[in-house]
XYZ file of C-alpha atoms in Angstrom:
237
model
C 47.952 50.641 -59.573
C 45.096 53.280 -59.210
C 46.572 54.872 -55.910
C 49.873 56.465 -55.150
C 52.176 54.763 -53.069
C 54.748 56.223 -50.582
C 57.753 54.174 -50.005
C 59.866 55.854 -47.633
C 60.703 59.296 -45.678
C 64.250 59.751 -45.551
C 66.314 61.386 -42.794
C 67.586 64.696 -44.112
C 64.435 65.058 -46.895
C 63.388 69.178 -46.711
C 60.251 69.794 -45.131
C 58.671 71.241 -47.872
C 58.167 67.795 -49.238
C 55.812 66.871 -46.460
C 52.707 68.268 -47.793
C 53.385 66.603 -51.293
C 54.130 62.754 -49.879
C 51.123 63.217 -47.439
C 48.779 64.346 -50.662
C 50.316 61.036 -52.478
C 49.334 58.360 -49.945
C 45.875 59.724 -50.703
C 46.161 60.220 -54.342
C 44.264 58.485 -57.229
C 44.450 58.595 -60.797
C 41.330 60.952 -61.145
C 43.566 63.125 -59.519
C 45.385 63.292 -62.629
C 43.701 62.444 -65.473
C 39.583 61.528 -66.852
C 41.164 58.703 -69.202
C 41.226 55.374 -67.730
C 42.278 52.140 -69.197
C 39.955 50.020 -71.006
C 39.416 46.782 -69.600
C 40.903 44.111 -70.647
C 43.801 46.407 -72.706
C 47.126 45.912 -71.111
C 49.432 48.899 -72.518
C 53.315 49.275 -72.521
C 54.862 49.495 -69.216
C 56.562 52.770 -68.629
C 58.087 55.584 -66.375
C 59.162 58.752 -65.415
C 61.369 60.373 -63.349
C 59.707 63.400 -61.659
C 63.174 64.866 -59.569
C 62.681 67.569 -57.139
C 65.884 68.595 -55.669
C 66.656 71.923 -53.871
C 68.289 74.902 -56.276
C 70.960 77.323 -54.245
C 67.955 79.754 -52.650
C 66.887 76.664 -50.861
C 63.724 76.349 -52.874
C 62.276 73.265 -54.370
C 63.041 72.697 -58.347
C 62.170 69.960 -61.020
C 64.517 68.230 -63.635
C 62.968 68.107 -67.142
C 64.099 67.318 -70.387
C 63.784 68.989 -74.242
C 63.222 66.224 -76.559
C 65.446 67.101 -79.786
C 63.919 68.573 -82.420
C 64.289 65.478 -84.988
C 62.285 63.017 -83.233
C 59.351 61.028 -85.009
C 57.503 61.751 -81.714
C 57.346 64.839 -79.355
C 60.028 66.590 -81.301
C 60.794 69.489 -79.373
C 58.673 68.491 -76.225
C 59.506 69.162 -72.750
C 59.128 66.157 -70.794
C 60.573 63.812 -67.573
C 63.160 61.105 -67.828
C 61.665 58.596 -68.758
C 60.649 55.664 -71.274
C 59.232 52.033 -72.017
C 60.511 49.245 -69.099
C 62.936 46.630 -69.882
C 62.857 43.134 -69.065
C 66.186 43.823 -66.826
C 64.031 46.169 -65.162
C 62.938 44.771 -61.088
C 60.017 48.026 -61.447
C 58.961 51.034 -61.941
C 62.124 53.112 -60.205
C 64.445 51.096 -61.958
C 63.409 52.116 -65.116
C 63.024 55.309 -64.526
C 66.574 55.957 -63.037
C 68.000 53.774 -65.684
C 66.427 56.215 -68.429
C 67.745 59.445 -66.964
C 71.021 57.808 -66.321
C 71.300 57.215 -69.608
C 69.388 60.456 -71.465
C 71.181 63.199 -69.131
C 74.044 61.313 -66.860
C 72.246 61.390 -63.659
C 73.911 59.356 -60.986
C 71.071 57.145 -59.640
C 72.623 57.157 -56.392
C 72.234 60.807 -55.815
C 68.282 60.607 -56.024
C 66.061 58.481 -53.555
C 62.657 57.694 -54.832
C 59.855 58.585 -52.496
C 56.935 57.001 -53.952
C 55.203 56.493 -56.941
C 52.375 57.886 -58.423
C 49.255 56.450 -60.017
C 49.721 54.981 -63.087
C 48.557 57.065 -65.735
C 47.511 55.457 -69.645
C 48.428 57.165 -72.497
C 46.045 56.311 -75.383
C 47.965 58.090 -78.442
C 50.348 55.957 -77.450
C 49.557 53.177 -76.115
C 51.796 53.178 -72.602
C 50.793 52.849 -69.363
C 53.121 55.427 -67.455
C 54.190 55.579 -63.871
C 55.529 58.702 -62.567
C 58.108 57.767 -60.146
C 58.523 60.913 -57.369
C 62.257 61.521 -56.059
C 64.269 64.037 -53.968
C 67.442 64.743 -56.159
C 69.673 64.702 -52.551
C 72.651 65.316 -54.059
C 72.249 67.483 -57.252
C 75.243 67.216 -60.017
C 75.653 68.545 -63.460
C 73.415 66.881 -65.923
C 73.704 67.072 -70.081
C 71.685 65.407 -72.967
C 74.440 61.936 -73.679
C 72.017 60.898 -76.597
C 71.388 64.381 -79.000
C 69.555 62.291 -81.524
C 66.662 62.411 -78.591
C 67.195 64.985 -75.604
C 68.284 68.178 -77.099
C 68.478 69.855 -73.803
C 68.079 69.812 -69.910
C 66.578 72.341 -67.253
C 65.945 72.789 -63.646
C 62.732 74.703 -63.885
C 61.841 76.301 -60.141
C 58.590 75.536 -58.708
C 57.919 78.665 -57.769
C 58.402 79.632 -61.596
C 56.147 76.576 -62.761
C 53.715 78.147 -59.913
C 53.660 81.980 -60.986
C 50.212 82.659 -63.022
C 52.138 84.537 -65.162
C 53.754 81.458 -66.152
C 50.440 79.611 -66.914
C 48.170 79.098 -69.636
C 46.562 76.582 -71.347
C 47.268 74.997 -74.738
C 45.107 73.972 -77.846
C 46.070 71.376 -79.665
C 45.092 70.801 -83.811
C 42.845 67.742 -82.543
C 40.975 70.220 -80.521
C 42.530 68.815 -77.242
C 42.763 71.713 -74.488
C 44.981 71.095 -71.763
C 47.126 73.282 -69.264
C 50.877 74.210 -70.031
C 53.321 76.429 -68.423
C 55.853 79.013 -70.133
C 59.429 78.934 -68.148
C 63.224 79.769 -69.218
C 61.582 79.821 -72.649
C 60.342 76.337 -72.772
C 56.675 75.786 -73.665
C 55.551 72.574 -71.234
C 52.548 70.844 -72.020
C 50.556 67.932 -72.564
C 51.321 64.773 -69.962
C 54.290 66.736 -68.383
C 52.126 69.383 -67.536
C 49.206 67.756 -66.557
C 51.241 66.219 -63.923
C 53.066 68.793 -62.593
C 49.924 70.998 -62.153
C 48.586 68.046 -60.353
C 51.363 67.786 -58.197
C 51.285 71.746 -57.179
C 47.834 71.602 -56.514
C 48.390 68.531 -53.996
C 51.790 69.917 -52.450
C 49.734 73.529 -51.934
C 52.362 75.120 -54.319
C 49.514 76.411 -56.412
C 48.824 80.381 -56.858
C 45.482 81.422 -58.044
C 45.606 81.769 -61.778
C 43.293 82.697 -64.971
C 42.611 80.144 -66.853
C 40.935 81.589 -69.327
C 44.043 82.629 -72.427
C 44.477 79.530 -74.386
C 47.455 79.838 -76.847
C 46.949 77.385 -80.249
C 49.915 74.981 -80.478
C 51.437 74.759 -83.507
C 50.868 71.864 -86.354
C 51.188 68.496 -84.371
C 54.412 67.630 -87.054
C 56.254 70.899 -86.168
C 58.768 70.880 -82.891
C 58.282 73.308 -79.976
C 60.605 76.168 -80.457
C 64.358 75.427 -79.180
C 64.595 76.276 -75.558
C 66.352 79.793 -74.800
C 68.466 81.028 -72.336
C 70.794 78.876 -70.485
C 73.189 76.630 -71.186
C 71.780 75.049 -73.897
C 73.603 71.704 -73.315
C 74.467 71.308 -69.641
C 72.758 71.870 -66.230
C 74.904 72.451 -62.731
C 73.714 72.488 -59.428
């Protein structure tokens, strides 16, 4: 799928998540990223849960993950829910609600997906990725259930991810530049970030913003620094 797809507007669903579902409908994956798939490669199904719920000022936040420290791969990395499909899996909701269910406790009943987004193909890795968009209607505490991979959950604000003073962009040793945000003391980059400052472009959440200080991230074997601030093990609505 090179589009986005919007599968439903539920009664009840806040209205600042019109502008966002209408910019989906219309979205493609250029909106998101220059790579595209070579022909003919097929890539590892995958997905992620992007969760917007509403925090207790009313305004719109997103559920992300700290990957622990000891991983192989993106030790120490914010990122969604998310991970490779199943063959139990019917699609691309179903796996991602199955992964956060099972990397932070969240009861797939209290989100309702919305649509999904382009898929998006990860060459370092290999996976194709589809970022599945949901309204977290009825938020509940959340908490890393395997430590050995997600060291730590977060409800970052949007208006937080949105604040310029909260944005920069990052360099990686390959000489990769991408942008990144710095919130609650979590450094966000790489495909996370890319498609959340995709998404507040599209849902008009965007501030103007300098792009120009690029901060060098450190040796692609060393984890992010530990999040701070917090609870550094559970998150409550």
């Amino acid at each position: 799928m090179s589009r986005g797809e919007v599968l439903g507007r539920p009664d009840g669903l806040p209205g600042w998540f019109d502008p966002l579902l209408t910019r989906v409908a219309e979205c493609r994956t250029e909106d998101f990223t220059t790579l595209r798939r070579p022909v003919g490669k097929g890539g590892r199904s995958s997905a992620v849960l992007v969760l917007i719920g509403e925090g207790d000022d009313g305004r719109p936040d997103l559920l992300v993950l700290q990957r622990a420290a000891t991983m192989r791969n993106h030790a120490g990395q914010p990122a969604f829910p998310g991970g490779a499909t199943d063959p139990d899996d019917a699609h691309a909701p179903a796996t991602a609600l199955r992964e956060a269910q099972e990397e932070v406790g969240l009861d797939p009943f209290s989100a309702e997906v919305l649509a999904l987004l382009p898929e998006l193909w990860i060459p370092v890795s290999g996976f194709v990725v589809t970022p599945v968009l949901a309204w977290w209607r009825k938020p509940h505490a959340v908490h890393p259930l395997q430590p050995a991979e997600v060291a730590h959950v977060a409800r970052l604000p949007i208006s937080e991810l949105a604040d310029p003073a909260n944005r920069i962009r990052v360099r990686h040793p390959s000489g990769w530049i991408g942008p990144a945000f710095q919130v609650r003391g979590l450094l966000v980059w790489g495909f996370t970030a890319g498609v959340i400052a995709a998404m507040l472009e599209m849902a008009g959440w965007a501030v103007p913003w300098e792009p120009g200080r690029v901060v060098e991230l450190p040796d692609a074997s060393a984890p992010v620094p530990a999040a701070r601030g917090g609870a550094p093990d559970e998150v409550v609505p």
